[in-house]
XYZ file of C-alpha atoms in Angstrom:
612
model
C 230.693 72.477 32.953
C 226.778 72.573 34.125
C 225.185 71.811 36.954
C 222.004 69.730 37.352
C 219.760 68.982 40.182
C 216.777 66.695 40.312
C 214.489 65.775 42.919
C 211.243 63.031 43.369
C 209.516 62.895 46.675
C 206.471 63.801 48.105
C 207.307 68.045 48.399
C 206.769 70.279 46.055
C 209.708 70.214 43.436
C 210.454 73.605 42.498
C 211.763 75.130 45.311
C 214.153 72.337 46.308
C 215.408 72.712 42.576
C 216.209 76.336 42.682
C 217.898 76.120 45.819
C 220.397 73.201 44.882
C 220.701 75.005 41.474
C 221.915 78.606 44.042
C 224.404 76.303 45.499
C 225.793 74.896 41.903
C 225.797 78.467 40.803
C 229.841 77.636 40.382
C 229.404 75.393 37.493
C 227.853 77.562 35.469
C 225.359 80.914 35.262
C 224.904 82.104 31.783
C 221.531 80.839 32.110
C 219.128 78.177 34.332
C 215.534 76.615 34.320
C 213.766 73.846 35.285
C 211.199 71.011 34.284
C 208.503 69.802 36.664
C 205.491 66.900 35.910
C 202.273 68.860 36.883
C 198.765 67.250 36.747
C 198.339 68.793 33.186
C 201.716 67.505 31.714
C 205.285 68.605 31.694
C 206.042 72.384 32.864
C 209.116 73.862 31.556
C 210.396 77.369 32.987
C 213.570 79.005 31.826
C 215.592 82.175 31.572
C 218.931 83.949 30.524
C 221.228 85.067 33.259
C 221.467 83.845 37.224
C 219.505 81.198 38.540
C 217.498 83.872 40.978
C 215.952 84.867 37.458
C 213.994 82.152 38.282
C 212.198 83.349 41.020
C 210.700 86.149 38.255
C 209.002 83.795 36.133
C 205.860 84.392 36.185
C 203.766 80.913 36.838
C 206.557 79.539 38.563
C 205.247 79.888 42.390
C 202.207 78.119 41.102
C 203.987 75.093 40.833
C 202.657 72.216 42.218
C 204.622 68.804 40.634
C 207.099 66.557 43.405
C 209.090 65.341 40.388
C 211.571 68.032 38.383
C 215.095 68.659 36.635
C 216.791 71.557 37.099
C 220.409 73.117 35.022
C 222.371 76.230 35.649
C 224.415 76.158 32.262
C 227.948 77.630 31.366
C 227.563 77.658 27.396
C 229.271 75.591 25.161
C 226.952 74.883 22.055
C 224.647 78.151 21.361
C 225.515 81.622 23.729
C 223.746 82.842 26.128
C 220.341 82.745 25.617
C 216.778 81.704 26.700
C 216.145 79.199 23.611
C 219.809 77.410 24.305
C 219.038 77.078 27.976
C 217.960 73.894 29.422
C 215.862 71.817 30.060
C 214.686 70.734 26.407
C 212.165 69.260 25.583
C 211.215 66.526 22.433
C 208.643 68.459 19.399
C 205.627 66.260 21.146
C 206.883 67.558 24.818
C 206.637 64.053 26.037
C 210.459 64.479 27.324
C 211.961 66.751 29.252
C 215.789 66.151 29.921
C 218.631 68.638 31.311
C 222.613 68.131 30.610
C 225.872 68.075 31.755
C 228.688 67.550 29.439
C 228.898 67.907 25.278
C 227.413 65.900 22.218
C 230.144 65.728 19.587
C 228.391 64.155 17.240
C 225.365 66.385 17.828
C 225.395 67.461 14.034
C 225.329 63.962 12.214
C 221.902 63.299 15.200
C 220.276 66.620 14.282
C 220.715 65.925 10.652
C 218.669 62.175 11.025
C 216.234 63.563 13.424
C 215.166 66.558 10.688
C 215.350 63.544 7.865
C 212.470 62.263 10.435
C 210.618 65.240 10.439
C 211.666 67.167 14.128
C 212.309 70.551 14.634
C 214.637 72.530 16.686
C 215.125 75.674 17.981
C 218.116 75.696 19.851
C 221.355 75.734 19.020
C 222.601 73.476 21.237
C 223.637 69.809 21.196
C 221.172 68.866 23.872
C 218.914 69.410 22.219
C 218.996 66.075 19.646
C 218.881 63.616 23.376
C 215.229 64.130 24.280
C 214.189 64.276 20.127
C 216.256 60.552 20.006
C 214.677 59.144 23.005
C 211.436 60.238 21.342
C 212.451 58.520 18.124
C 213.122 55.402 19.532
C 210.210 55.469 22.232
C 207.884 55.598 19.438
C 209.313 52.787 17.152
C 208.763 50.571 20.610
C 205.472 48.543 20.007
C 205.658 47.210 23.660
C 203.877 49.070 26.402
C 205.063 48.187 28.850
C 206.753 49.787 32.303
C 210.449 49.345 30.711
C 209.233 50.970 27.359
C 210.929 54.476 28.737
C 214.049 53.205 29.591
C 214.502 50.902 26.530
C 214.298 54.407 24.699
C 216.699 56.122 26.708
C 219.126 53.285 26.292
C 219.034 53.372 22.697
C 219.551 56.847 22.273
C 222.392 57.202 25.094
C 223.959 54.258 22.591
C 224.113 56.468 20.149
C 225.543 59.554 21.714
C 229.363 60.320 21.561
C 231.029 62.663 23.946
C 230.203 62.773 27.425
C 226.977 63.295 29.224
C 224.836 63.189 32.420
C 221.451 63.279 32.071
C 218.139 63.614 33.853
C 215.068 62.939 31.917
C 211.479 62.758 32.967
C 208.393 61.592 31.037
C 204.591 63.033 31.114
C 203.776 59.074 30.052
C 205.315 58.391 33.624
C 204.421 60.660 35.980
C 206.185 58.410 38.789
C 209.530 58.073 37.535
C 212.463 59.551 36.638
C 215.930 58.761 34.478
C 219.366 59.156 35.286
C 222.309 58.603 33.130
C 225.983 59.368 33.652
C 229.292 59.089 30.956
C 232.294 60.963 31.721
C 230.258 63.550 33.640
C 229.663 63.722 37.510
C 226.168 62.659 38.549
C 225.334 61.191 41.941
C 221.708 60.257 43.835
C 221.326 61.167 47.392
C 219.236 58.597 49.407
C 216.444 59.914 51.382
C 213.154 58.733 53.014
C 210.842 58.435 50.743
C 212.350 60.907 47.944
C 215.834 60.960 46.214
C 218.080 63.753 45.109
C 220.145 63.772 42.065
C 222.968 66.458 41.307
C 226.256 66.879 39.572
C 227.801 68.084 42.809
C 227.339 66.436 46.199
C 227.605 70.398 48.273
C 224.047 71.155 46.663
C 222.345 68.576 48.256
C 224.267 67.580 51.493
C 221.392 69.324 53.979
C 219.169 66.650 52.675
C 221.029 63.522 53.249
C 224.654 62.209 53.821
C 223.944 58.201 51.937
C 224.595 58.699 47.977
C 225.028 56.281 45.307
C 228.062 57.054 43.270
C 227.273 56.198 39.638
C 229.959 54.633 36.926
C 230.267 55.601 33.516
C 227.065 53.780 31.469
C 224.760 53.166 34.549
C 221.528 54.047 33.994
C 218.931 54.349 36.790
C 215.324 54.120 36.989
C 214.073 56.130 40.183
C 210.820 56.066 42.266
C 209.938 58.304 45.119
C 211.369 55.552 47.984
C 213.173 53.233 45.108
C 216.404 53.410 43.123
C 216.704 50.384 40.191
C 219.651 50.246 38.762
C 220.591 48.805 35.534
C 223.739 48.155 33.215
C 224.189 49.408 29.558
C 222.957 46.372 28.704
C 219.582 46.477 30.877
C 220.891 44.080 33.407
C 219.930 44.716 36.891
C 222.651 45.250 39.229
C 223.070 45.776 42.947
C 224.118 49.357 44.344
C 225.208 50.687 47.947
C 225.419 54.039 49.136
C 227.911 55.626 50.494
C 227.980 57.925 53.797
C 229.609 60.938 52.601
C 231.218 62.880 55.900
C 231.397 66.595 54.964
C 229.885 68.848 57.113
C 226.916 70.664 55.165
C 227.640 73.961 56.958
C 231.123 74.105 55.189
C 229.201 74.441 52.179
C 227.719 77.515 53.154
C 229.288 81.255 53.655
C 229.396 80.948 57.521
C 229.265 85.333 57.928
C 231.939 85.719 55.094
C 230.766 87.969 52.595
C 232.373 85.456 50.118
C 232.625 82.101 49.502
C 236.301 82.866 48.400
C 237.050 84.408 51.276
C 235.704 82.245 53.639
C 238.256 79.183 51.771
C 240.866 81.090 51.782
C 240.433 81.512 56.061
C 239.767 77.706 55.768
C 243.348 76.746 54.698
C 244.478 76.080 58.256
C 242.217 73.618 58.862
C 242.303 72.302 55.261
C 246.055 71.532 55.862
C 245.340 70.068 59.003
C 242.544 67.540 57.546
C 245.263 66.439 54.595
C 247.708 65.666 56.735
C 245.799 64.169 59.156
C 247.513 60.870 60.579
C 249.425 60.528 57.986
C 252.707 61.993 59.651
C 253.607 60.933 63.128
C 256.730 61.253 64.585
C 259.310 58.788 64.921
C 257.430 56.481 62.496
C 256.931 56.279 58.728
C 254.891 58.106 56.484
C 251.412 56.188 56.253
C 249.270 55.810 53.036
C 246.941 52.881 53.393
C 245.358 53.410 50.159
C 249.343 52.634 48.421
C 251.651 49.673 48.305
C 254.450 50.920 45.955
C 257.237 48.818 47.153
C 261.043 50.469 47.211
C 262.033 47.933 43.814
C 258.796 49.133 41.830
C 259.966 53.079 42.981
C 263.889 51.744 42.591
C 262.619 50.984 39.163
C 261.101 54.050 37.774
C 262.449 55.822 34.867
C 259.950 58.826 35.245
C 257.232 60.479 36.892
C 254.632 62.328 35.569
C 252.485 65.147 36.892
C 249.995 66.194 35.019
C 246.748 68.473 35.479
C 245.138 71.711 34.067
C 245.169 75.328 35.499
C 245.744 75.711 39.499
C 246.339 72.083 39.898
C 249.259 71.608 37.056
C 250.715 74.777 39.356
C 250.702 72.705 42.316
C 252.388 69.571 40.373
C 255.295 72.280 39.358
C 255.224 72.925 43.863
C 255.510 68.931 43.625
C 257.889 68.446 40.988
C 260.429 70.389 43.003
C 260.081 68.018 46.241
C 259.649 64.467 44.413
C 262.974 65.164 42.349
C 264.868 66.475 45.113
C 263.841 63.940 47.963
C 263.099 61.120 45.842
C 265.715 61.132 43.072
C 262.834 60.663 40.672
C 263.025 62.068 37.371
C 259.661 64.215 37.361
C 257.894 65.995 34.760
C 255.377 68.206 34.518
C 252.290 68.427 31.671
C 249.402 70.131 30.974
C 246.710 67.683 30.559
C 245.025 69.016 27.501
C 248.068 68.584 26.078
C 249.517 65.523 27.046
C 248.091 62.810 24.867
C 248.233 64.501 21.830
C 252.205 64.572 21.878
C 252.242 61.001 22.200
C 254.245 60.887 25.022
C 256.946 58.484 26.647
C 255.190 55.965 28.682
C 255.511 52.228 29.419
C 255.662 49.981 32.537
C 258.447 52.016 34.230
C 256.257 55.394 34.672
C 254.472 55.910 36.874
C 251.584 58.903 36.117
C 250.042 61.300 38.869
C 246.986 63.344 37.928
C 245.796 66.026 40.162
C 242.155 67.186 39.900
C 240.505 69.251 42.495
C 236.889 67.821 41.317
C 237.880 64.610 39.855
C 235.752 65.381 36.851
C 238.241 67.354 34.734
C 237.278 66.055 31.014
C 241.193 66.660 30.107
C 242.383 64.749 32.922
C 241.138 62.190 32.468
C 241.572 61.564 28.999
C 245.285 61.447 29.379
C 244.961 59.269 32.539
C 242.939 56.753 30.415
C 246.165 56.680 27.932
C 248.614 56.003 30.486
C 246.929 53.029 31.676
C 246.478 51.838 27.718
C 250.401 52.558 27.599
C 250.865 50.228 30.576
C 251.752 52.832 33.355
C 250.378 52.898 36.559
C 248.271 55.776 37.688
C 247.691 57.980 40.926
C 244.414 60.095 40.895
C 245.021 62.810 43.778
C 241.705 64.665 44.338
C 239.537 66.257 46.390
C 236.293 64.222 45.553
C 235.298 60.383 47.104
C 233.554 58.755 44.354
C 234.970 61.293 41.330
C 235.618 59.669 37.967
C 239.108 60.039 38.076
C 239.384 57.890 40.929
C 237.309 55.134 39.306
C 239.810 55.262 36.475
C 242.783 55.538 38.378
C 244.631 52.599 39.616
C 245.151 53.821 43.228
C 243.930 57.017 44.327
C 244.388 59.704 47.349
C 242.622 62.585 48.639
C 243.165 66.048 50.054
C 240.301 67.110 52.633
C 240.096 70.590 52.069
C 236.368 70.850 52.222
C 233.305 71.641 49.486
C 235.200 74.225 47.740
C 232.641 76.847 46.297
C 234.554 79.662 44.981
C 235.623 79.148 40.999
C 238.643 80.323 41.697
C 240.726 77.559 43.795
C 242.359 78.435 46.854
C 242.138 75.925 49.671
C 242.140 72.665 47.159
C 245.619 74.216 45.418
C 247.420 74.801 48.791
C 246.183 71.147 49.849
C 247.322 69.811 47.025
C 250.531 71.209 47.381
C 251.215 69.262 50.567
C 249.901 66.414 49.949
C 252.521 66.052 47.008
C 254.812 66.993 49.951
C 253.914 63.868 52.061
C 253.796 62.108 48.924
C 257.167 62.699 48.322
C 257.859 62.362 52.214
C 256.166 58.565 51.607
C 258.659 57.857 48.312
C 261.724 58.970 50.027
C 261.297 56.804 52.969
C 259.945 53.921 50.628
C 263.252 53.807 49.153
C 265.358 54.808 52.457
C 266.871 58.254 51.015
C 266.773 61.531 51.652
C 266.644 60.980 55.274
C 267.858 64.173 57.173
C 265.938 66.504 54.718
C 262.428 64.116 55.353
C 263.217 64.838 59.005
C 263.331 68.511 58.739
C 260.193 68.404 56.451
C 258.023 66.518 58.572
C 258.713 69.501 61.548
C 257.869 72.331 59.321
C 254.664 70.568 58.443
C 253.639 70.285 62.195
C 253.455 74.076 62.439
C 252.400 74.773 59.167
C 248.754 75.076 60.256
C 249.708 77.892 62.737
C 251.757 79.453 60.567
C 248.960 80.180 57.724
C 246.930 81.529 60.746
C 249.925 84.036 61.206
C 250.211 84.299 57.695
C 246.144 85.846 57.145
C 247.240 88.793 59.395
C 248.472 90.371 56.471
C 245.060 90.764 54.696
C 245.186 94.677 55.871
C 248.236 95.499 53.757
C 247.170 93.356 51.084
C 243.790 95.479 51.261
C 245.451 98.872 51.247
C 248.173 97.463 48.254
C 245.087 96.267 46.392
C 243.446 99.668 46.634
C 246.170 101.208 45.058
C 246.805 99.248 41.879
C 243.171 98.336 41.322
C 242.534 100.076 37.954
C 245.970 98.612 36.681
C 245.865 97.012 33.080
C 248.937 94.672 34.449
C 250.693 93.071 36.575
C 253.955 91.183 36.393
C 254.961 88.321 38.721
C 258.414 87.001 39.690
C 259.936 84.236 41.664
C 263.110 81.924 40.628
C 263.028 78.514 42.066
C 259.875 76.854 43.796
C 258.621 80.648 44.164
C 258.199 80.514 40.391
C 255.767 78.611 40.491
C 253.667 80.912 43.299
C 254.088 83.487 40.892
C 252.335 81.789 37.614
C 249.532 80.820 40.223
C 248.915 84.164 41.712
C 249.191 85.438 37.887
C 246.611 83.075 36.895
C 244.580 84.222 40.317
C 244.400 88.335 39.709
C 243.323 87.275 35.910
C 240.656 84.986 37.152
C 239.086 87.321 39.303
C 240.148 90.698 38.247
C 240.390 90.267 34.691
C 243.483 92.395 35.008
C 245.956 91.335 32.514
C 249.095 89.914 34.450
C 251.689 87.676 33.244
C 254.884 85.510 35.705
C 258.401 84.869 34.942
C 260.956 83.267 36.416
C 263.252 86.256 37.674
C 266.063 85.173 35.731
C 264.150 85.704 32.641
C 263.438 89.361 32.521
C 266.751 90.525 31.121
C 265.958 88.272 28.234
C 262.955 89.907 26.952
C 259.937 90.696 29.155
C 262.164 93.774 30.818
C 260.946 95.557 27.514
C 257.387 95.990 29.153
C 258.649 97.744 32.393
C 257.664 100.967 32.408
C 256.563 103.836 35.034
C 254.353 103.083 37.949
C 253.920 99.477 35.976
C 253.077 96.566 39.357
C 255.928 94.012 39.569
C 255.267 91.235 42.353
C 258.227 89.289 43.742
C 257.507 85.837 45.814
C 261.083 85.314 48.171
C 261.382 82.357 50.204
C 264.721 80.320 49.099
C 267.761 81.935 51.306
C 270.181 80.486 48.014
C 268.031 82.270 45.686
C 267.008 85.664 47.057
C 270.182 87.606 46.611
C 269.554 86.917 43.137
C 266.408 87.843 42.751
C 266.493 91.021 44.581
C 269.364 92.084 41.833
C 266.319 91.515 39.580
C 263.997 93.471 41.113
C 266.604 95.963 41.480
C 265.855 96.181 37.529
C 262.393 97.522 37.448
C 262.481 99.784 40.532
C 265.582 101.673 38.392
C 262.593 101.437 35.256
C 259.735 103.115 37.645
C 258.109 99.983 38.733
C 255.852 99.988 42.040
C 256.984 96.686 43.750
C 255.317 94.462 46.002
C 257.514 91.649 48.234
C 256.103 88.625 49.658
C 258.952 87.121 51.650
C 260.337 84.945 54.897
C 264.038 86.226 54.159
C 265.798 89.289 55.370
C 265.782 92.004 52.983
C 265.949 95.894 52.866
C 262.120 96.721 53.500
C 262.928 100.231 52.060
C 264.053 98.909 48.720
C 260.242 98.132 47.820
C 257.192 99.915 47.929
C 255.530 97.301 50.021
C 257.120 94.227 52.020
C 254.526 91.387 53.184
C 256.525 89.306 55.848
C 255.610 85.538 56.172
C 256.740 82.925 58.920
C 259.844 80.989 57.662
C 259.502 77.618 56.514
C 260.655 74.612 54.707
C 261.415 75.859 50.991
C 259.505 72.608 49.766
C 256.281 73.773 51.712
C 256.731 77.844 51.291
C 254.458 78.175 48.539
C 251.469 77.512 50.484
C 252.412 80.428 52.818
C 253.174 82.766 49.900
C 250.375 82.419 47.813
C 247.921 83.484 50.830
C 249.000 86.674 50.511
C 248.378 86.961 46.797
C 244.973 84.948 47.055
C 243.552 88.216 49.171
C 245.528 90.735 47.056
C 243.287 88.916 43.790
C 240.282 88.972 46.206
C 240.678 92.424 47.365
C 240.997 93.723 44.050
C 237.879 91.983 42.331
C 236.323 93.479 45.337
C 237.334 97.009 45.226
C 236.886 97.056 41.141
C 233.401 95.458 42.087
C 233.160 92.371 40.403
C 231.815 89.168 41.538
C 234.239 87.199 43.029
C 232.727 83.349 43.045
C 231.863 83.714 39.629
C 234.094 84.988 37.237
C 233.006 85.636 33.722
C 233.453 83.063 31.451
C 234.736 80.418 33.659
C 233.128 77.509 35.439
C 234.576 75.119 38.493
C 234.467 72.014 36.819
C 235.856 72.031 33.420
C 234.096 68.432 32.133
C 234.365 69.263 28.458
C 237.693 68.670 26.591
């Protein structure tokens, strides 16, 4: 859930810390510090609250060290508060070590380390790491220059849970320790200094060539060397990587918001997924997958599973792999999945969708359908993630660095990349063929379409003005537009922290109608021609019950029926929930904005969810 940042070079430390911690602001802000070697020993400077906090510490322009660690935390052990913010440090200070991830056996560790006579004064698991490597650094008799890494290694050994770590050491004053286990951690290459951080955005103006760590990997680094060693203390060879993203994507670019500014980037985020992958008159094209028609002949299932905004766009791709592929498909919610011991074997094959690649619960159930003999698709938005390390074959949307907590860009690219997934199936197995054909036009003009689609942020503003101090909101769609309304649900609560709940339009009568009251919101997503006579029956239920309505639609309906009609270009049904959520991605924005809240980080929440 944290972000970390580290830096060794030849410039002062501090202020490239802060600044990479500002751009990993996402990850976490309940509180943020760092942990510099000066010429009189460690420095350690913390606070409660946003990382510009920082910047009021008194002492901390004073800093002089080119070596530092640096966490913006989202809590998990301890709350908010200056003790339980990192870095810590070991009782002697001779360690100073920041992390990303959670201890779980953080209670039997503290409980041996007071039997040894340490003291804490946090309450968070981190705090046991730099009192172990203490522990075992002083039962070393050996001197030597691989004395500090023998004592991280024995105390990462006996850590359970999942952890990135950066640790420095006032014994050496030229070095620095990186760990990673099940949490993201990567070292950018540059002359003469190195970069470490959980996320690649924060330090992409410094270099484009990073080493991409695997789980257990630790890594002893100099100013203008990287060593890097197996759990075992083995030496082992490591390339970088040339990462491509433009480092002016990660930054706001005149938007006032870095929400705002993804959600304008969808048209070109579109365009980078599809990329070459559809050309007409030829096949679908996925170098990175060799599924052959008997292995997709063969399957008994699919499943999809993720958490939050991606699971919603595995229910957008559940719809389009069943119809064109024939495919049984199912749809779970990863933190959920492996603890219901679920159906898998040979004849599965398992999808897991992960904007960061680091999602903790993700993962976890893609490591048990590999031990249940399926194989597995990662589809992310991150080169180099874990989950496509774990994964058996992997694939990538291109939407970009995405900022913002609260996805936008990464959902609606993972929504058609499913679609050209199931485009790739269909024609794998020679089916479908007259429906792939009308697919594969719509998704030419999609891009242009979402431009004409953002022309509505006006009446979203002026809608979002009036319902602003709502307590909730109801969503409805039947079909795929179901599944735009639980995201856009999910959206206003993100942001807003209004209360709003979806249903599948059907559903009302059988319950939920009970809430519909006077003036109450009800939102209605319309873009299946078989499906919206229905639905506007349904909606013909609350308006008689007082509701205000809002209608996002590519059909023809009575505009004077509703309170407010937003009219979208038509579409492929398969494809139409990336042009109806746009609408309700502002309507959430505009009404954080108006109640003013801060948009790219809601309370409570954090981008990359790396704990289970």
């Amino acid at each position: 859930m944290c972000g970390i940042v580290g830096y060794i070079g030849t410039k002062k430390a501090s202020p490239i810390l802060i600044n990479g911690l500002l751009r990993l602001e996402y990850r976490g802000y309940d509180s943020a510090g760092i942990s510099t070697i000066e010429k009189e020993g460690l420095s350690m400077m913390k606070d409660k609250g946003r990382v510009k906090n920082l910047y009021h510490l008194e002492g901390i322009d004073n800093l002089e060290g080119t070596i530092g660690i640096a966490h913006t935390r989202w809590a998990t052990h301890g709350k908010p508060a200056k003790e339980n913010s990192h870095p810590h440090m070991d009782n002697s200070k001779t360690f100073s070590v920041v992390h990303n991830g959670i201890i779980e056996n953080y209670h039997e560790l503290r409980k041996f380390l007071t039997e040894h006579g340490y003291t804490f004064y946090s309450q968070t698991d981190t705090e046991v790491v730099p009192n172990l490597i203490h522990y075992y650094y002083n039962q070393d008799t050996n001197h030597d220059e691989m004395k500090f890494l023998r004592a991280t290694k024995n105390a990462c050994n006996d850590l359970k849970g999942s952890f990135a770590l950066e640790i420095i050491c006032k014994d050496y004053p030229d070095h620095m320790i990186v760990i990673r286990k099940d949490s993201p951690l990567v070292i950018g290459k540059g002359e003469g200094e190195n970069y470490i951080c959980s996320d690649i955005p924060a330090i992409l103006s410094f270099t484009r060539e990073f080493y991409l760590l695997e789980d257990f990997e630790f890594v002893v680094l100099a100013r203008d060397d990287a060593k890097f060693y197996d759990k075992d203390l083995n030496p082992i060879n490591k390339k970088t990587q040339t990462i491509e993203w433009n480092a002016s994507s990660a930054e706001k670019d005149g938007y006032e918001d870095y929400m705002l500014k993804e959600i304008y980037e969808q048209p070109t985020a579109i365009r980078e997924t599809i990329g070459a992958k559809l050309n007409e008159g030829t096949k679908c094209e996925f170098e990175e997958l060799n599924y052959s028609k008997d292995y997709l002949k063969g399957l008994n299932k699919i499943y999809l599973v993720a958490c939050g905004t991606a699971m919603h766009a595995g229910l957008a791709g559940k719809n389009i792999l069943e119809r064109l592929c024939k495919i049984p498909t199912e749809v779970d919610i990863a933190s959920e999945f492996r603890y219901r011991n679920p159906i898998i074997d040979d004849k599965t094959l398992c999808i897991f969708i992960s904007q960061s690649g680091e999602t903790a619960d993700t993962i976890a159930a893609l490591k048990l359908s590999r031990e249940k003999g399926a194989k597995t698709l990662a589809i992310t938005n991150v080169i180099g993630s874990s989950i496509t390390r774990e994964a058996d074959n992997s694939i990538y949307t291109h939407a970009g660095p995405e900022i913002a907590v609260a996805s936008t860009k990464a959902y609606t690219s993972q929504v058609i990349l499913l679609a050209i997934l199931g485009i790739y199936f269909a024609e794998t197995l020679e089916i479908s063929e007259n429906e792939v054909a009308a697919l594969k036009q719509d998704m030419a003009t999609l891009p242009s379409k979402i431009e004409e689609t953002l022309k509505c942020a006006k009446t979203v503003k002026e809608f979002g003005k009036r319902i602003y101090q709502e307590k909730d909101v109801f969503f409805l769609g039947r079909g795929i537009d179901e599944t735009v309304a639980r995201e856009s649900a999910l959206k206003l609560k993100e942001i807003s922290y209004i209360h709003a709940d979806s249903y599948p339009a059907g559903e009302l009568k059988h319950g939920p109608i009970a809430l519909i009251e006077n003036d109450i919101t009800v939102i209605s997503i319309m873009t299946d021609s078989k499906l919206v006579e229905k639905t506007v029956s349904n909606i013909q239920e609350v308006i008689t019950r007082g509701a205000k309505t809002l209608v996002v639609t590519n059909q023809k309906v009575d505009d004077k029926m509703f309170d407010t009609v937003i009219h979208i270009p038509e579409t492929n049904p398969f494809i139409a929930p990336i042009l109806s959520v746009i609408p309700l991605q502002l309507l959430s924005y505009y009404i954080s904005k108006e109640k003013g809240l801060d948009v790219d980080k809601p309370r409570n929440l954090a981008k990359s969810v790396t704990v289970e």
